[in-house]
């Protein structure tokens, strides 16, 4: 007996949703039925309805959350709306897919888990409603099938680096004060200090609701005195682009033992992660994380791991493929190859050393070792298709998912580790005694 298609209700129709999510879902009508889509813009809804054959449209999130024919809600709204609408959907007995981060608040994650239990009585699914956390990078074929295999083949890691410097891309801006005091609004927003957003680094329809954002910040930090401009900027970044980086780092390298040297120069951020794994480990290593947003239309984004005989890199055009070409993820493996070894160039190009003094694919002509460079590519479309395949199996076949609420808790623990070290740097860490 075939499994019926999941009937989808979609919250939010941003440019990314239109470019990546909807095409991947629309391509598999036997698995997904686009029942209703929500957005604040009627023009966008009309476009989506026509292009992707969506049955209904609405400007109200509640129409999606309470729709009797929706099995699965895709919560693709900004991260400060994740908790509210995820809880409402779960309590209504509906499954939820939400982009990483599920929450930046421990209390928020607890409330979401409680909603899963509460919604069991209203769910049509055995076992009650479940949550799938979207992070397309972690489902990309070249990452799951090549990068992780090559990484495991490195006997000893000496160093690692994760960089995500991109622009321009959709970074949220504050809409109104909504009654908040001036102190809250006069925060550094993407490089400014007067609350005026740099329009060159944003796109329309990506708005942070300041009341919800302020409530979330209070939930994260627990004290309004701790909500400084640097913390607001960093929380906003981790709630958007940064959380995807951290989730990818965790799956690739594991959970760091310590975090150090956090620098916040909004909109640029950096930190050093220390890995030892256990007290007996004779080969600890560090990873430098650096990220930022500027107005240069390129993606300087990668995770690179260095061993003695091999360097493995994962390059990605996320999150702004529109500014960087078609969009893809590439695994690049660089190894030392001696002249006696037989070699056939892979994906050779002038940039890879095909031309010039080094000869073909980095080969030297004087008998010295050369570089063997192998490139394997997956498209953004493949990343989302693979992610939604896993999501479908998770909701309909009883399969486990690597990006569930337990995984989201580990994402949150890493964020908390970062903030706690930043507190120590600033001399503001709070103890049970105050």
Short mmCIF file of C-alpha atoms in Angstrom, two decimals:
data_model
loop_
_atom_site.label_atom_id
_atom_site.label_comp_id
_atom_site.label_asym_id
_atom_site.label_seq_id
_atom_site.Cartn_x
_atom_site.Cartn_y
_atom_site.Cartn_z
CA UNK A 1 0.00 0.00 0.00
CA UNK A 2 1.46 3.34 -1.05
CA UNK A 3 1.89 6.17 1.43
CA UNK A 4 -0.31 9.18 0.64
CA UNK A 5 1.22 12.56 -0.09
CA UNK A 6 1.77 14.89 2.84
CA UNK A 7 -0.49 17.93 2.61
CA UNK A 8 1.61 21.01 3.22
CA UNK A 9 0.88 24.38 4.75
CA UNK A 10 3.71 26.85 4.19
CA UNK A 11 4.43 29.89 6.36
CA UNK A 12 6.48 32.48 4.51
CA UNK A 13 7.35 32.79 0.82
CA UNK A 14 10.68 34.59 0.80
CA UNK A 15 13.00 34.66 -2.20
CA UNK A 16 14.82 31.61 -0.84
CA UNK A 17 11.55 29.71 -0.40
CA UNK A 18 10.54 30.50 -3.98
CA UNK A 19 13.97 29.59 -5.36
CA UNK A 20 14.72 26.41 -3.41
CA UNK A 21 11.95 25.01 -1.20
CA UNK A 22 8.94 25.29 -3.48
CA UNK A 23 10.60 23.91 -6.66
CA UNK A 24 11.90 20.87 -4.76
CA UNK A 25 8.52 20.19 -3.16
CA UNK A 26 6.55 20.84 -6.36
CA UNK A 27 8.74 18.34 -8.24
CA UNK A 28 7.41 15.44 -6.12
CA UNK A 29 3.58 15.52 -6.22
CA UNK A 30 3.33 11.91 -5.03
CA UNK A 31 5.03 12.92 -1.78
CA UNK A 32 3.94 16.51 -1.23
CA UNK A 33 0.71 18.35 -1.95
CA UNK A 34 0.93 22.15 -1.72
CA UNK A 35 -2.34 22.84 0.08
CA UNK A 36 -1.97 26.42 1.36
CA UNK A 37 0.76 29.06 1.48
CA UNK A 38 1.02 32.18 3.61
CA UNK A 39 2.85 35.46 3.05
CA UNK A 40 2.30 39.12 3.89
CA UNK A 41 2.50 40.03 0.19
CA UNK A 42 -0.55 39.26 -1.93
CA UNK A 43 1.49 39.70 -5.11
CA UNK A 44 3.98 37.06 -3.98
CA UNK A 45 1.14 34.70 -3.10
CA UNK A 46 -0.42 35.10 -6.54
CA UNK A 47 2.92 34.37 -8.16
CA UNK A 48 3.49 31.25 -6.04
CA UNK A 49 -0.03 29.96 -6.57
CA UNK A 50 0.29 30.22 -10.33
CA UNK A 51 3.85 28.89 -10.62
CA UNK A 52 3.59 26.01 -8.15
CA UNK A 53 -0.12 25.17 -8.38
CA UNK A 54 -0.85 25.90 -4.71
CA UNK A 55 -4.50 25.27 -3.82
CA UNK A 56 -5.01 28.18 -1.39
CA UNK A 57 -3.26 31.37 -0.29
CA UNK A 58 -3.60 33.54 2.81
CA UNK A 59 -2.12 36.56 4.57
CA UNK A 60 -2.87 35.05 7.99
CA UNK A 61 -0.63 32.41 9.63
CA UNK A 62 -3.60 31.09 11.60
CA UNK A 63 -5.29 29.97 8.38
CA UNK A 64 -2.36 27.62 7.81
CA UNK A 65 -2.05 26.49 11.42
CA UNK A 66 -5.76 25.67 11.72
CA UNK A 67 -6.34 24.29 8.22
CA UNK A 68 -8.14 20.93 8.56
CA UNK A 69 -6.43 19.42 5.51
CA UNK A 70 -2.82 20.25 6.45
CA UNK A 71 -0.62 17.43 7.74
CA UNK A 72 2.72 19.26 7.80
CA UNK A 73 3.49 22.93 8.42
CA UNK A 74 6.70 24.33 6.93
CA UNK A 75 7.61 27.22 9.22
CA UNK A 76 9.89 29.29 6.97
CA UNK A 77 9.40 32.59 8.76
CA UNK A 78 12.24 34.56 10.46
CA UNK A 79 13.75 32.83 13.48
CA UNK A 80 11.98 34.99 16.08
CA UNK A 81 8.72 33.46 14.76
CA UNK A 82 9.94 29.87 14.97
CA UNK A 83 8.75 29.07 18.47
CA UNK A 84 5.29 30.66 18.42
CA UNK A 85 4.07 29.10 15.18
CA UNK A 86 5.85 25.79 15.71
CA UNK A 87 4.11 25.34 19.05
CA UNK A 88 0.73 26.31 17.59
CA UNK A 89 1.10 23.79 14.76
CA UNK A 90 2.24 20.99 17.08
CA UNK A 91 -0.60 21.58 19.53
CA UNK A 92 -2.99 21.34 16.57
CA UNK A 93 -1.56 17.88 15.89
CA UNK A 94 0.44 18.83 12.79
CA UNK A 95 4.03 17.90 11.97
CA UNK A 96 6.44 20.82 11.58
CA UNK A 97 9.49 21.47 9.46
CA UNK A 98 11.42 24.57 10.58
CA UNK A 99 14.75 25.94 9.42
CA UNK A 100 17.71 25.88 11.81
CA UNK A 101 17.82 27.22 14.48
CA UNK A 102 14.75 25.65 16.01
CA UNK A 103 15.31 27.97 18.97
CA UNK A 104 18.10 30.00 20.55
CA UNK A 105 16.46 29.59 23.97
CA UNK A 106 16.59 26.54 26.26
CA UNK A 107 13.16 27.42 27.64
CA UNK A 108 11.85 27.80 24.10
CA UNK A 109 13.07 24.34 23.14
CA UNK A 110 11.42 22.89 26.25
CA UNK A 111 8.12 24.53 25.28
CA UNK A 112 8.37 23.05 21.78
CA UNK A 113 8.99 19.56 23.17
CA UNK A 114 6.03 19.95 25.51
CA UNK A 115 3.86 20.96 22.54
CA UNK A 116 4.76 17.69 20.78
CA UNK A 117 3.31 15.75 23.70
CA UNK A 118 0.26 17.99 23.98
CA UNK A 119 -0.51 17.69 20.28
CA UNK A 120 -0.55 13.89 20.32
CA UNK A 121 -4.27 13.92 21.15
CA UNK A 122 -5.04 15.94 18.01
CA UNK A 123 -2.65 14.19 15.64
CA UNK A 124 -3.63 11.83 12.85
CA UNK A 125 -0.15 10.27 13.02
CA UNK A 126 0.74 7.40 15.30
CA UNK A 127 3.08 8.69 17.98
CA UNK A 128 1.96 12.30 17.64
CA UNK A 129 3.41 15.27 15.77
CA UNK A 130 7.15 15.53 15.16
CA UNK A 131 9.64 18.26 14.27
CA UNK A 132 12.18 18.15 11.44
CA UNK A 133 14.84 20.89 11.47
CA UNK A 134 15.96 21.97 8.02
CA UNK A 135 19.67 22.43 7.22
CA UNK A 136 20.15 21.69 3.52
CA UNK A 137 23.95 21.82 3.67
CA UNK A 138 23.98 18.73 5.88
CA UNK A 139 21.93 16.73 3.36
CA UNK A 140 23.87 17.69 0.22
CA UNK A 141 25.11 14.51 -1.54
CA UNK A 142 28.73 15.62 -1.88
CA UNK A 143 28.81 16.37 1.85
CA UNK A 144 27.21 13.15 3.08
CA UNK A 145 28.85 10.82 0.55
CA UNK A 146 32.25 12.39 -0.15
CA UNK A 147 33.31 15.04 2.37
CA UNK A 148 32.61 12.96 5.47
CA UNK A 149 34.34 9.93 3.95
CA UNK A 150 37.43 11.94 3.01
CA UNK A 151 37.45 13.60 6.43
CA UNK A 152 37.39 10.21 8.16
CA UNK A 153 40.43 9.15 6.12
CA UNK A 154 42.62 11.87 7.65
CA UNK A 155 44.72 10.18 10.33
CA UNK A 156 45.38 13.37 12.24
CA UNK A 157 43.73 16.78 11.92
CA UNK A 158 46.21 19.60 12.38
CA UNK A 159 43.94 22.57 11.80
CA UNK A 160 40.49 23.51 10.51
CA UNK A 161 38.85 26.67 9.32
CA UNK A 162 35.23 27.62 8.65
CA UNK A 163 34.63 30.88 6.79
CA UNK A 164 31.34 32.38 5.67
CA UNK A 165 31.82 35.88 4.30
CA UNK A 166 29.04 36.72 1.88
CA UNK A 167 27.11 39.56 0.40
CA UNK A 168 24.70 40.93 -0.43
CA UNK A 169 22.13 38.72 1.24
CA UNK A 170 18.88 38.89 3.16
CA UNK A 171 19.86 40.02 6.64
CA UNK A 172 16.88 41.05 8.79
CA UNK A 173 16.13 44.67 9.60
CA UNK A 174 13.98 46.07 12.38
CA UNK A 175 10.56 47.32 11.33
CA UNK A 176 9.28 49.64 14.07
CA UNK A 177 9.95 50.43 17.71
CA UNK A 178 6.63 48.87 18.76
CA UNK A 179 6.85 50.80 22.00
CA UNK A 180 10.36 49.69 22.89
CA UNK A 181 12.63 52.22 24.49
CA UNK A 182 15.36 54.09 22.64
CA UNK A 183 18.08 51.99 24.26
CA UNK A 184 16.74 48.91 22.54
CA UNK A 185 16.52 50.53 19.11
CA UNK A 186 19.85 52.38 19.07
CA UNK A 187 21.76 49.17 18.54
CA UNK A 188 24.40 48.40 15.97
CA UNK A 189 22.64 47.01 12.94
CA UNK A 190 24.92 45.56 10.31
CA UNK A 191 27.68 48.04 10.77
CA UNK A 192 25.78 51.14 11.86
CA UNK A 193 25.45 52.54 15.35
CA UNK A 194 22.30 54.65 15.05
CA UNK A 195 19.72 51.98 14.25
CA UNK A 196 19.67 52.80 10.54
CA UNK A 197 20.06 49.67 8.48
CA UNK A 198 22.52 49.62 5.61
CA UNK A 199 20.14 49.17 2.69
CA UNK A 200 22.87 47.79 0.45
CA UNK A 201 23.02 44.70 2.66
CA UNK A 202 19.33 43.85 2.80
CA UNK A 203 16.39 42.99 0.59
CA UNK A 204 12.69 43.84 1.06
CA UNK A 205 10.30 41.59 2.98
CA UNK A 206 12.89 40.41 5.50
CA UNK A 207 11.72 42.17 8.64
CA UNK A 208 12.37 41.41 12.29
CA UNK A 209 9.42 42.06 14.58
CA UNK A 210 11.16 44.01 17.33
CA UNK A 211 8.76 43.04 20.10
CA UNK A 212 9.22 39.33 19.43
CA UNK A 213 12.97 39.77 18.94
CA UNK A 214 13.33 41.64 22.24
CA UNK A 215 11.29 38.95 24.02
CA UNK A 216 13.53 36.27 22.52
CA UNK A 217 16.68 38.12 23.59
CA UNK A 218 15.37 38.38 27.15
CA UNK A 219 14.65 34.65 27.07
CA UNK A 220 18.19 33.95 25.82
CA UNK A 221 20.14 36.20 28.17
CA UNK A 222 17.77 36.27 31.14
CA UNK A 223 18.57 39.86 32.07
CA UNK A 224 17.82 43.03 30.13
CA UNK A 225 21.12 44.52 31.33
CA UNK A 226 22.93 41.86 29.29
CA UNK A 227 21.21 42.83 26.03
CA UNK A 228 24.04 44.92 24.64
CA UNK A 229 24.44 45.92 21.01
CA UNK A 230 27.11 43.25 20.44
CA UNK A 231 24.91 40.51 21.86
CA UNK A 232 21.96 41.65 19.76
CA UNK A 233 24.09 41.65 16.61
CA UNK A 234 25.57 38.23 17.35
CA UNK A 235 22.20 36.71 18.29
CA UNK A 236 20.70 38.03 15.07
CA UNK A 237 23.56 36.55 13.05
CA UNK A 238 23.38 33.16 14.80
CA UNK A 239 19.62 33.15 14.24
CA UNK A 240 20.15 33.39 10.50
CA UNK A 241 23.34 32.46 8.63
CA UNK A 242 25.51 31.50 11.60
CA UNK A 243 23.33 28.66 12.83
CA UNK A 244 23.76 26.81 9.52
CA UNK A 245 27.55 27.09 9.88
CA UNK A 246 27.55 25.78 13.45
CA UNK A 247 25.29 22.87 12.58
CA UNK A 248 27.60 21.87 9.72
CA UNK A 249 30.68 22.19 11.95
CA UNK A 250 29.13 19.95 14.60
CA UNK A 251 28.33 17.13 12.20
CA UNK A 252 31.75 17.35 10.57
CA UNK A 253 34.09 17.79 13.54
CA UNK A 254 31.96 17.01 16.58
CA UNK A 255 31.28 19.18 19.59
CA UNK A 256 34.22 21.42 20.58
CA UNK A 257 35.69 21.15 24.06
CA UNK A 258 36.11 24.88 24.44
CA UNK A 259 35.54 28.21 22.72
CA UNK A 260 37.95 31.15 22.89
CA UNK A 261 38.79 34.55 21.46
CA UNK A 262 35.35 35.66 20.36
CA UNK A 263 35.40 38.90 18.38
CA UNK A 264 32.30 40.88 17.42
CA UNK A 265 32.73 43.75 14.98
CA UNK A 266 29.21 43.85 13.57
CA UNK A 267 28.62 42.60 10.89
CA UNK A 268 31.80 40.48 11.21
CA UNK A 269 32.33 37.79 13.83
CA UNK A 270 35.03 35.27 14.72
CA UNK A 271 35.83 32.63 17.32
CA UNK A 272 38.32 29.83 17.95
CA UNK A 273 37.06 26.31 18.74
CA UNK A 274 39.34 23.89 20.59
CA UNK A 275 39.07 20.12 20.05
CA UNK A 276 40.69 17.51 22.29
CA UNK A 277 37.84 14.97 22.59
CA UNK A 278 39.39 13.34 25.67
CA UNK A 279 42.19 13.85 28.17
CA UNK A 280 44.29 11.15 26.52
CA UNK A 281 44.13 12.72 23.07
CA UNK A 282 47.67 13.45 21.95
CA UNK A 283 46.57 15.38 18.88
CA UNK A 284 44.29 18.29 19.78
CA UNK A 285 43.57 20.89 17.14
CA UNK A 286 41.86 24.24 16.77
CA UNK A 287 39.33 25.56 14.28
CA UNK A 288 38.99 29.21 13.34
CA UNK A 289 35.44 30.35 12.62
CA UNK A 290 35.10 33.64 10.79
CA UNK A 291 31.98 35.10 9.26
CA UNK A 292 30.62 38.37 8.03
CA UNK A 293 28.39 40.23 5.62
CA UNK A 294 29.45 42.93 3.19
CA UNK A 295 28.28 44.38 -0.13
CA UNK A 296 30.63 42.43 -2.41
CA UNK A 297 28.56 39.99 -4.54
CA UNK A 298 30.43 36.75 -3.84
CA UNK A 299 30.41 33.78 -1.49
CA UNK A 300 33.68 33.18 0.36
CA UNK A 301 32.27 30.24 2.27
CA UNK A 302 33.92 26.97 3.14
CA UNK A 303 34.86 24.43 5.78
CA UNK A 304 38.45 23.24 5.32
CA UNK A 305 40.27 20.55 7.30
CA UNK A 306 44.06 20.12 7.11
CA UNK A 307 45.89 16.82 7.61
CA UNK A 308 49.49 15.85 6.95
CA UNK A 309 48.87 14.28 3.53
CA UNK A 310 45.48 15.66 2.59
CA UNK A 311 43.40 18.84 2.74
CA UNK A 312 39.63 18.48 2.42
CA UNK A 313 37.39 21.47 1.74
CA UNK A 314 33.65 21.90 1.48
CA UNK A 315 32.82 25.07 -0.43
CA UNK A 316 29.26 26.32 -0.66
CA UNK A 317 27.35 29.13 -2.33
CA UNK A 318 24.71 29.14 0.40
CA UNK A 319 23.00 31.32 1.46
CA UNK A 320 23.04 33.63 -1.55
CA UNK A 321 23.39 31.63 -4.78
CA UNK A 322 21.60 34.38 -6.69
CA UNK A 323 24.67 36.55 -6.11
CA UNK A 324 27.17 33.79 -6.81
CA UNK A 325 25.93 31.99 -9.89
CA UNK A 326 23.72 28.91 -9.99
CA UNK A 327 24.60 27.83 -6.48
CA UNK A 328 26.38 24.67 -5.51
CA UNK A 329 28.43 22.82 -2.92
CA UNK A 330 31.84 21.48 -3.86
CA UNK A 331 34.13 19.02 -2.12
CA UNK A 332 37.76 19.70 -2.98
CA UNK A 333 40.39 17.13 -2.03
CA UNK A 334 44.04 18.13 -2.34
CA UNK A 335 46.73 15.49 -1.85
CA UNK A 336 50.46 15.24 -2.35
CA UNK A 337 51.20 13.06 -5.36
CA UNK A 338 54.67 11.88 -6.25
CA UNK A 339 55.82 11.63 -9.88
CA UNK A 340 55.94 7.84 -9.77
CA UNK A 341 52.22 7.65 -9.00
CA UNK A 342 49.84 7.22 -11.89
CA UNK A 343 47.45 10.14 -12.13
CA UNK A 344 44.52 11.22 -14.24
CA UNK A 345 43.41 14.84 -13.74
CA UNK A 346 39.92 15.29 -12.31
CA UNK A 347 37.86 18.35 -13.21
CA UNK A 348 41.03 20.02 -14.46
CA UNK A 349 40.83 23.71 -15.24
CA UNK A 350 43.25 26.65 -15.50
CA UNK A 351 42.36 27.56 -11.92
CA UNK A 352 43.37 24.09 -10.81
CA UNK A 353 46.83 24.45 -12.29
CA UNK A 354 46.20 22.98 -15.73
CA UNK A 355 48.12 25.77 -17.42
CA UNK A 356 51.30 27.58 -16.52
CA UNK A 357 54.61 26.56 -15.00
CA UNK A 358 53.15 23.82 -12.86
CA UNK A 359 51.91 21.83 -15.86
CA UNK A 360 48.72 19.80 -15.95
CA UNK A 361 46.72 19.81 -12.72
CA UNK A 362 49.59 21.21 -10.69
CA UNK A 363 52.19 18.75 -11.99
CA UNK A 364 55.76 19.97 -11.87
CA UNK A 365 58.32 19.06 -14.50
CA UNK A 366 61.35 18.71 -12.22
CA UNK A 367 60.39 15.46 -10.47
CA UNK A 368 59.16 17.07 -7.27
CA UNK A 369 55.82 16.17 -5.62
CA UNK A 370 52.76 17.69 -7.19
CA UNK A 371 49.19 18.40 -6.10
CA UNK A 372 46.37 16.08 -7.04
CA UNK A 373 43.16 18.12 -6.89
CA UNK A 374 39.78 16.39 -7.07
CA UNK A 375 36.49 18.32 -7.21
CA UNK A 376 33.03 16.83 -6.68
CA UNK A 377 29.99 19.09 -7.01
CA UNK A 378 26.35 18.96 -5.90
CA UNK A 379 23.76 21.57 -6.82
CA UNK A 380 21.54 23.48 -4.43
CA UNK A 381 18.55 21.72 -5.98
CA UNK A 382 20.08 18.34 -5.09
CA UNK A 383 20.62 19.52 -1.52
CA UNK A 384 16.97 20.44 -1.02
CA UNK A 385 15.67 17.37 -2.82
CA UNK A 386 17.76 15.09 -0.61
CA UNK A 387 16.66 16.98 2.51
CA UNK A 388 12.98 16.62 1.62
CA UNK A 389 13.43 12.93 0.83
CA UNK A 390 14.74 12.43 4.37
CA UNK A 391 11.97 14.61 5.76
CA UNK A 392 9.29 12.56 4.00
CA UNK A 393 10.71 9.30 5.36
CA UNK A 394 10.88 10.81 8.84
CA UNK A 395 7.21 11.80 8.88
CA UNK A 396 5.70 8.86 6.99
CA UNK A 397 7.98 5.86 7.39
CA UNK A 398 9.00 6.02 11.02
CA UNK A 399 12.61 6.70 10.07
CA UNK A 400 14.89 8.69 12.34
CA UNK A 401 16.27 12.05 11.23
CA UNK A 402 19.67 13.45 12.09
CA UNK A 403 18.17 16.95 12.35
CA UNK A 404 15.47 16.42 14.97
CA UNK A 405 14.82 18.16 18.30
CA UNK A 406 17.68 16.28 19.98
CA UNK A 407 20.06 17.57 17.35
CA UNK A 408 18.60 21.06 17.79
CA UNK A 409 19.47 20.83 21.49
CA UNK A 410 23.12 20.27 20.57
CA UNK A 411 23.00 23.29 18.26
CA UNK A 412 21.65 25.30 21.16
CA UNK A 413 24.31 23.99 23.57
CA UNK A 414 27.02 25.22 21.20
CA UNK A 415 25.40 28.64 20.96
CA UNK A 416 25.22 28.80 24.75
CA UNK A 417 28.90 27.81 25.00
CA UNK A 418 29.76 30.70 22.69
CA UNK A 419 27.71 33.25 24.62
CA UNK A 420 29.00 32.04 27.99
CA UNK A 421 32.60 32.44 26.88
CA UNK A 422 31.81 35.89 25.53
CA UNK A 423 30.39 36.75 28.95
CA UNK A 424 33.65 35.63 30.55
CA UNK A 425 35.61 37.76 28.10
CA UNK A 426 33.47 40.75 29.02
CA UNK A 427 33.58 39.98 32.75
CA UNK A 428 29.80 39.69 33.00
CA UNK A 429 29.28 35.96 33.57
CA UNK A 430 26.66 35.36 36.24
CA UNK A 431 26.86 32.68 38.92
CA UNK A 432 24.05 31.19 41.03
CA UNK A 433 24.98 33.80 43.66
CA UNK A 434 24.33 36.66 41.22
#
